[in-house]
mmCIF file of N, CA and C in Angstrom:
data_model
loop_
_atom_site.group_PDB
_atom_site.id
_atom_site.type_symbol
_atom_site.label_atom_id
_atom_site.label_comp_id
_atom_site.label_asym_id
_atom_site.label_seq_id
_atom_site.Cartn_x
_atom_site.Cartn_y
_atom_site.Cartn_z
ATOM 1 N N LEU A 1 0.924 -1.076 -0.357
ATOM 2 C CA LEU A 1 0.196 0.045 -0.236
ATOM 3 C C LEU A 1 0.570 1.119 0.023
ATOM 4 N N ARG A 2 1.845 1.415 0.442
ATOM 5 C CA ARG A 2 2.916 2.782 0.694
ATOM 6 C C ARG A 2 3.336 3.254 -0.481
ATOM 7 N N ASP A 3 3.894 1.377 -1.110
ATOM 8 C CA ASP A 3 4.808 1.536 -2.752
ATOM 9 C C ASP A 3 3.432 2.126 -3.584
ATOM 10 N N VAL A 4 1.704 2.422 -3.651
ATOM 11 C CA VAL A 4 1.151 2.802 -4.058
ATOM 12 C C VAL A 4 1.064 3.859 -4.144
ATOM 13 N N SER A 5 0.589 4.378 -3.134
ATOM 14 C CA SER A 5 0.734 5.823 -2.382
ATOM 15 C C SER A 5 1.721 6.443 -2.763
ATOM 16 N N TYR A 6 2.951 5.925 -2.623
ATOM 17 C CA TYR A 6 4.068 6.685 -3.017
ATOM 18 C C TYR A 6 4.092 6.961 -4.461
ATOM 19 N N PHE A 7 3.581 5.831 -5.336
ATOM 20 C CA PHE A 7 3.748 5.884 -6.807
ATOM 21 C C PHE A 7 2.962 7.172 -7.260
ATOM 22 N N GLY A 8 1.828 7.086 -6.835
ATOM 23 C CA GLY A 8 0.160 8.456 -7.471
ATOM 24 C C GLY A 8 1.095 9.653 -6.381
ATOM 25 N N THR A 9 1.517 9.880 -4.907
ATOM 26 C CA THR A 9 2.068 11.137 -5.015
ATOM 27 C C THR A 9 2.917 11.168 -6.240
ATOM 28 N N MET A 10 3.868 10.883 -6.682
ATOM 29 C CA MET A 10 4.252 11.149 -7.524
ATOM 30 C C MET A 10 4.030 11.207 -8.661
ATOM 31 N N MET A 11 2.885 10.547 -9.173
ATOM 32 C CA MET A 11 1.987 10.518 -10.647
ATOM 33 C C MET A 11 1.401 12.182 -10.792
ATOM 34 N N VAL A 12 1.108 12.960 -9.612
ATOM 35 C CA VAL A 12 0.160 14.022 -9.315
ATOM 36 C C VAL A 12 0.917 15.269 -8.942
ATOM 37 N N ALA A 13 2.089 15.066 -8.800
ATOM 38 C CA ALA A 13 3.000 15.859 -8.530
ATOM 39 C C ALA A 13 3.774 16.261 -9.328
ATOM 40 N N GLU A 14 4.191 15.338 -10.710
ATOM 41 C CA GLU A 14 4.417 15.107 -11.677
ATOM 42 C C GLU A 14 3.647 16.134 -12.511
ATOM 43 N N GLY A 15 1.826 15.399 -12.547
ATOM 44 C CA GLY A 15 0.895 16.323 -13.568
ATOM 45 C C GLY A 15 1.211 17.889 -12.787
ATOM 46 N N LEU A 16 1.204 18.067 -11.699
ATOM 47 C CA LEU A 16 1.157 19.455 -11.334
ATOM 48 C C LEU A 16 2.011 20.017 -11.302
ATOM 49 N N ALA A 17 3.495 19.723 -12.240
ATOM 50 C CA ALA A 17 4.331 20.339 -12.808
ATOM 51 C C ALA A 17 4.698 21.148 -13.723
ATOM 52 N N ASP A 18 3.087 20.396 -14.393
ATOM 53 C CA ASP A 18 3.499 20.482 -15.953
ATOM 54 C C ASP A 18 1.924 21.697 -15.518
ATOM 55 N N LEU A 19 1.348 22.382 -14.650
ATOM 56 C CA LEU A 19 0.133 23.107 -14.494
ATOM 57 C C LEU A 19 0.897 24.419 -13.651
ATOM 58 N N ALA A 20 0.064 25.903 -13.787
ATOM 59 C CA ALA A 20 0.407 26.733 -13.326
ATOM 60 C C ALA A 20 -0.132 26.840 -11.600
ATOM 61 N N VAL A 21 0.844 26.426 -11.370
ATOM 62 C CA VAL A 21 0.235 25.906 -9.697
ATOM 63 C C VAL A 21 1.572 26.065 -8.875
ATOM 64 N N THR A 22 1.699 26.424 -7.344
ATOM 65 C CA THR A 22 3.167 26.074 -6.912
ATOM 66 C C THR A 22 2.916 25.082 -5.972
ATOM 67 N N GLN A 23 3.518 23.870 -5.899
ATOM 68 C CA GLN A 23 3.869 22.473 -4.950
ATOM 69 C C GLN A 23 4.559 22.519 -3.982
ATOM 70 N N TRP A 24 4.307 22.058 -3.078
ATOM 71 C CA TRP A 24 5.252 21.261 -2.124
ATOM 72 C C TRP A 24 5.586 20.093 -2.048
ATOM 73 N N PRO A 25 6.703 19.877 -1.882
ATOM 74 C CA PRO A 25 7.087 18.731 -1.457
ATOM 75 C C PRO A 25 6.607 17.691 -0.339
ATOM 76 N N SER A 26 5.708 16.562 -0.821
ATOM 77 C CA SER A 26 4.896 16.029 -0.005
ATOM 78 C C SER A 26 5.738 14.321 0.231
ATOM 79 N N ASP A 27 6.006 14.025 1.432
ATOM 80 C CA ASP A 27 5.949 12.520 2.145
ATOM 81 C C ASP A 27 4.562 11.814 2.245
ATOM 82 N N ALA A 28 3.877 11.733 2.896
ATOM 83 C CA ALA A 28 2.154 12.069 3.099
ATOM 84 C C ALA A 28 1.763 11.363 1.760
ATOM 85 N N ASN A 29 0.700 11.355 1.656
ATOM 86 C CA ASN A 29 -1.013 10.752 1.024
ATOM 87 C C ASN A 29 -1.763 12.009 0.281
ATOM 88 N N PHE A 30 -1.194 13.438 0.806
ATOM 89 C CA PHE A 30 -1.706 14.814 -0.031
ATOM 90 C C PHE A 30 -0.614 15.501 -0.605
ATOM 91 N N ILE A 31 -0.709 16.568 -1.594
ATOM 92 C CA ILE A 31 0.122 17.428 -2.077
ATOM 93 C C ILE A 31 -1.140 18.823 -1.492
ATOM 94 N N LEU A 32 0.133 19.732 -1.671
ATOM 95 C CA LEU A 32 -0.737 21.115 -0.579
ATOM 96 C C LEU A 32 -0.172 21.634 -1.924
ATOM 97 N N PHE A 33 -1.301 22.404 -2.633
ATOM 98 C CA PHE A 33 -0.312 23.832 -3.601
ATOM 99 C C PHE A 33 -0.931 25.116 -3.885
ATOM 100 N N ARG A 34 -1.201 25.687 -4.051
ATOM 101 C CA ARG A 34 -1.302 27.474 -4.539
ATOM 102 C C ARG A 34 -1.943 27.766 -6.489
ATOM 103 N N PRO A 35 -2.810 27.903 -6.949
ATOM 104 C CA PRO A 35 -2.392 28.236 -8.364
ATOM 105 C C PRO A 35 -2.047 29.391 -8.261
ATOM 106 N N GLU A 36 -1.334 29.484 -9.291
ATOM 107 C CA GLU A 36 -0.626 30.913 -9.599
ATOM 108 C C GLU A 36 -1.484 32.483 -10.243
ATOM 109 N N HIS A 37 -2.423 31.844 -10.942
ATOM 110 C CA HIS A 37 -2.834 32.773 -11.721
ATOM 111 C C HIS A 37 -4.408 33.202 -11.495
ATOM 112 N N ARG A 38 -5.009 32.757 -10.356
ATOM 113 C CA ARG A 38 -6.525 32.308 -9.880
ATOM 114 C C ARG A 38 -6.484 31.609 -8.584
ATOM 115 N N ARG A 39 -7.456 32.734 -7.716
ATOM 116 C CA ARG A 39 -7.980 32.740 -6.455
ATOM 117 C C ARG A 39 -7.916 31.303 -6.362
ATOM 118 N N GLY A 40 -7.230 30.687 -5.112
ATOM 119 C CA GLY A 40 -7.246 29.455 -4.829
ATOM 120 C C GLY A 40 -9.292 28.846 -4.943
ATOM 121 N N GLU A 41 -10.190 29.956 -3.806
ATOM 122 C CA GLU A 41 -11.067 29.749 -3.647
ATOM 123 C C GLU A 41 -12.077 29.652 -4.783
ATOM 124 N N GLU A 42 -11.537 29.969 -6.050
ATOM 125 C CA GLU A 42 -12.338 29.884 -7.338
ATOM 126 C C GLU A 42 -11.872 28.244 -8.042
ATOM 127 N N VAL A 43 -10.744 28.426 -7.822
ATOM 128 C CA VAL A 43 -10.472 26.712 -8.556
ATOM 129 C C VAL A 43 -10.762 25.287 -7.818
ATOM 130 N N TRP A 44 -11.061 25.491 -5.665
ATOM 131 C CA TRP A 44 -11.714 25.229 -5.117
ATOM 132 C C TRP A 44 -13.153 25.363 -5.949
ATOM 133 N N GLN A 45 -13.633 25.582 -6.050
ATOM 134 C CA GLN A 45 -15.080 25.708 -6.906
ATOM 135 C C GLN A 45 -15.553 25.600 -8.154
ATOM 136 N N ALA A 46 -14.845 25.353 -8.138
ATOM 137 C CA ALA A 46 -14.778 25.046 -9.712
ATOM 138 C C ALA A 46 -14.618 23.037 -10.050
ATOM 139 N N LEU A 47 -13.737 22.739 -8.835
ATOM 140 C CA LEU A 47 -13.616 21.117 -8.915
ATOM 141 C C LEU A 47 -14.829 21.016 -8.223
ATOM 142 N N VAL A 48 -14.651 21.470 -7.374
ATOM 143 C CA VAL A 48 -16.026 20.666 -6.418
ATOM 144 C C VAL A 48 -16.996 21.119 -7.741
ATOM 145 N N ASP A 49 -17.470 22.042 -8.131
ATOM 146 C CA ASP A 49 -18.569 21.807 -9.526
ATOM 147 C C ASP A 49 -18.903 20.808 -10.343
ATOM 148 N N ASP A 50 -17.244 20.210 -10.599
ATOM 149 C CA ASP A 50 -16.850 19.439 -11.377
ATOM 150 C C ASP A 50 -16.779 17.877 -11.279
ATOM 151 N N GLY A 51 -17.188 17.915 -9.840
ATOM 152 C CA GLY A 51 -17.700 16.678 -8.973
ATOM 153 C C GLY A 51 -16.003 16.355 -8.234
ATOM 154 N N VAL A 52 -15.175 17.049 -8.356
ATOM 155 C CA VAL A 52 -13.911 16.990 -7.685
ATOM 156 C C VAL A 52 -13.825 16.980 -6.073
ATOM 157 N N LEU A 53 -13.034 16.745 -5.294
ATOM 158 C CA LEU A 53 -13.277 17.408 -4.154
ATOM 159 C C LEU A 53 -11.930 17.241 -3.480
ATOM 160 N N VAL A 54 -11.306 18.481 -3.074
ATOM 161 C CA VAL A 54 -9.836 19.056 -2.361
ATOM 162 C C VAL A 54 -10.272 19.995 -1.312
ATOM 163 N N ARG A 55 -9.386 19.818 -0.817
ATOM 164 C CA ARG A 55 -8.975 20.297 0.567
ATOM 165 C C ARG A 55 -8.968 22.099 0.697
ATOM 166 N N ASN A 56 -9.945 23.397 0.832
ATOM 167 C CA ASN A 56 -9.459 24.474 0.695
ATOM 168 C C ASN A 56 -8.768 25.197 2.086
ATOM 169 N N CYS A 57 -7.536 25.167 2.058
ATOM 170 C CA CYS A 57 -6.931 25.542 3.254
ATOM 171 C C CYS A 57 -6.798 27.504 3.277
ATOM 172 N N ALA A 58 -7.322 27.720 2.449
ATOM 173 C CA ALA A 58 -6.950 29.189 2.459
ATOM 174 C C ALA A 58 -7.333 29.924 3.657
ATOM 175 N N SER A 59 -8.369 29.295 4.622
ATOM 176 C CA SER A 59 -8.141 29.948 5.694
ATOM 177 C C SER A 59 -7.248 29.505 7.164
ATOM 178 N N TRP A 60 -6.227 28.569 6.968
ATOM 179 C CA TRP A 60 -5.236 28.146 7.177
ATOM 180 C C TRP A 60 -4.374 28.973 7.437
ATOM 181 N N PRO A 61 -3.478 29.937 9.150
ATOM 182 C CA PRO A 61 -2.323 30.704 8.588
ATOM 183 C C PRO A 61 -1.337 30.669 8.283
ATOM 184 N N GLY A 62 -1.173 31.629 7.038
ATOM 185 C CA GLY A 62 0.188 31.499 6.216
ATOM 186 C C GLY A 62 -0.405 30.376 4.727
ATOM 187 N N LEU A 63 -1.275 29.932 5.197
ATOM 188 C CA LEU A 63 -2.036 29.268 3.770
ATOM 189 C C LEU A 63 -3.072 30.027 2.576
ATOM 190 N N GLU A 64 -3.347 30.754 2.282
ATOM 191 C CA GLU A 64 -3.889 31.991 1.726
ATOM 192 C C GLU A 64 -4.049 31.295 -0.056
ATOM 193 N N ASP A 65 -4.934 30.921 -0.276
ATOM 194 C CA ASP A 65 -5.261 29.914 -1.537
ATOM 195 C C ASP A 65 -5.031 28.581 -1.702
ATOM 196 N N CYS A 66 -4.165 28.396 -1.070
ATOM 197 C CA CYS A 66 -4.004 26.777 -0.891
ATOM 198 C C CYS A 66 -5.399 26.012 -1.089
ATOM 199 N N LEU A 67 -4.474 24.764 -1.744
ATOM 200 C CA LEU A 67 -5.712 24.210 -2.122
ATOM 201 C C LEU A 67 -4.824 22.895 -1.396
ATOM 202 N N ARG A 68 -5.399 21.548 -0.961
ATOM 203 C CA ARG A 68 -4.789 20.060 -0.753
ATOM 204 C C ARG A 68 -5.366 18.932 -1.741
ATOM 205 N N VAL A 69 -4.999 17.922 -2.048
ATOM 206 C CA VAL A 69 -5.387 17.103 -2.669
ATOM 207 C C VAL A 69 -5.480 15.743 -2.505
ATOM 208 N N THR A 70 -5.996 14.955 -1.944
ATOM 209 C CA THR A 70 -5.140 13.295 -1.535
ATOM 210 C C THR A 70 -5.196 12.196 -2.296
ATOM 211 N N ILE A 71 -4.219 11.691 -2.002
ATOM 212 C CA ILE A 71 -3.764 11.118 -3.033
ATOM 213 C C ILE A 71 -4.707 10.001 -3.012
ATOM 214 N N GLY A 72 -5.510 9.193 -4.254
ATOM 215 C CA GLY A 72 -6.476 8.294 -4.490
ATOM 216 C C GLY A 72 -5.900 6.941 -5.834
ATOM 217 N N THR A 73 -6.538 6.776 -6.088
ATOM 218 C CA THR A 73 -5.984 5.660 -6.817
ATOM 219 C C THR A 73 -5.735 6.372 -8.444
ATOM 220 N N PRO A 74 -5.359 5.526 -8.658
ATOM 221 C CA PRO A 74 -4.588 6.045 -10.729
ATOM 222 C C PRO A 74 -5.993 6.886 -11.265
ATOM 223 N N VAL A 75 -6.907 6.574 -11.520
ATOM 224 C CA VAL A 75 -7.781 7.011 -11.706
ATOM 225 C C VAL A 75 -8.346 8.238 -11.491
ATOM 226 N N GLU A 76 -8.521 8.127 -9.956
ATOM 227 C CA GLU A 76 -8.845 9.260 -9.345
ATOM 228 C C GLU A 76 -8.104 10.410 -9.321
ATOM 229 N N ASN A 77 -6.880 9.821 -9.627
ATOM 230 C CA ASN A 77 -5.713 11.591 -9.998
ATOM 231 C C ASN A 77 -5.362 11.270 -11.509
ATOM 232 N N ASP A 78 -5.706 11.266 -12.095
ATOM 233 C CA ASP A 78 -6.140 11.561 -13.282
ATOM 234 C C ASP A 78 -7.452 11.937 -13.753
ATOM 235 N N ARG A 79 -8.101 11.732 -12.999
ATOM 236 C CA ARG A 79 -10.227 12.134 -12.864
ATOM 237 C C ARG A 79 -9.660 14.300 -12.400
ATOM 238 N N PHE A 80 -8.164 13.585 -11.334
ATOM 239 C CA PHE A 80 -8.397 15.270 -10.015
ATOM 240 C C PHE A 80 -7.512 16.085 -11.250
ATOM 241 N N LEU A 81 -6.151 15.416 -12.151
ATOM 242 C CA LEU A 81 -5.837 16.055 -13.043
ATOM 243 C C LEU A 81 -6.283 17.150 -14.391
ATOM 244 N N ASP A 82 -7.271 16.362 -14.719
ATOM 245 C CA ASP A 82 -7.969 16.675 -15.605
ATOM 246 C C ASP A 82 -8.980 18.027 -14.791
ATOM 247 N N ALA A 83 -9.446 17.623 -13.568
ATOM 248 C CA ALA A 83 -10.823 18.555 -13.635
ATOM 249 C C ALA A 83 -9.719 19.853 -13.226
ATOM 250 N N LEU A 84 -8.357 19.563 -12.741
ATOM 251 C CA LEU A 84 -7.245 21.196 -12.544
ATOM 252 C C LEU A 84 -7.118 21.648 -13.723
ATOM 253 N N ARG A 85 -6.544 21.045 -14.743
ATOM 254 C CA ARG A 85 -6.218 21.799 -15.728
ATOM 255 C C ARG A 85 -7.585 22.346 -16.538
ATOM 256 N N SER A 86 -8.470 22.105 -15.997
ATOM 257 C CA SER A 86 -9.970 22.877 -16.883
ATOM 258 C C SER A 86 -10.146 24.100 -16.168
ATOM 259 N N ALA A 87 -9.814 23.728 -14.539
ATOM 260 C CA ALA A 87 -10.525 25.212 -13.327
ATOM 261 C C ALA A 87 -9.778 25.891 -13.619
ATOM 262 N N LEU A 88 -8.257 25.895 -14.234
ATOM 263 C CA LEU A 88 -7.091 26.260 -14.225
ATOM 264 C C LEU A 88 -6.940 27.758 -15.774
ATOM 265 N N SER A 89 -8.145 26.766 -16.474
ATOM 266 C CA SER A 89 -8.097 27.658 -18.070
ATOM 267 C C SER A 89 -8.951 28.767 -17.654
#
């Protein structure tokens, strides 16, 4: 299970690297990221409207506009990245 989570994290991190977001390294089953050209709240709402749930961390001290995605199955991770690409465009 740990290997699956690790490879899922790597897959999502690589996908995020191609998008207009800042991400922070993670050894956990989630990745924290901040959209570079849109407010986090707008991106969060677009993802929710598209049926993709991520945690809005904007109210946490020092994490303005940050979102956190939990690593899922390969299908879920692909679905998240597709929805995020759309939300950022």
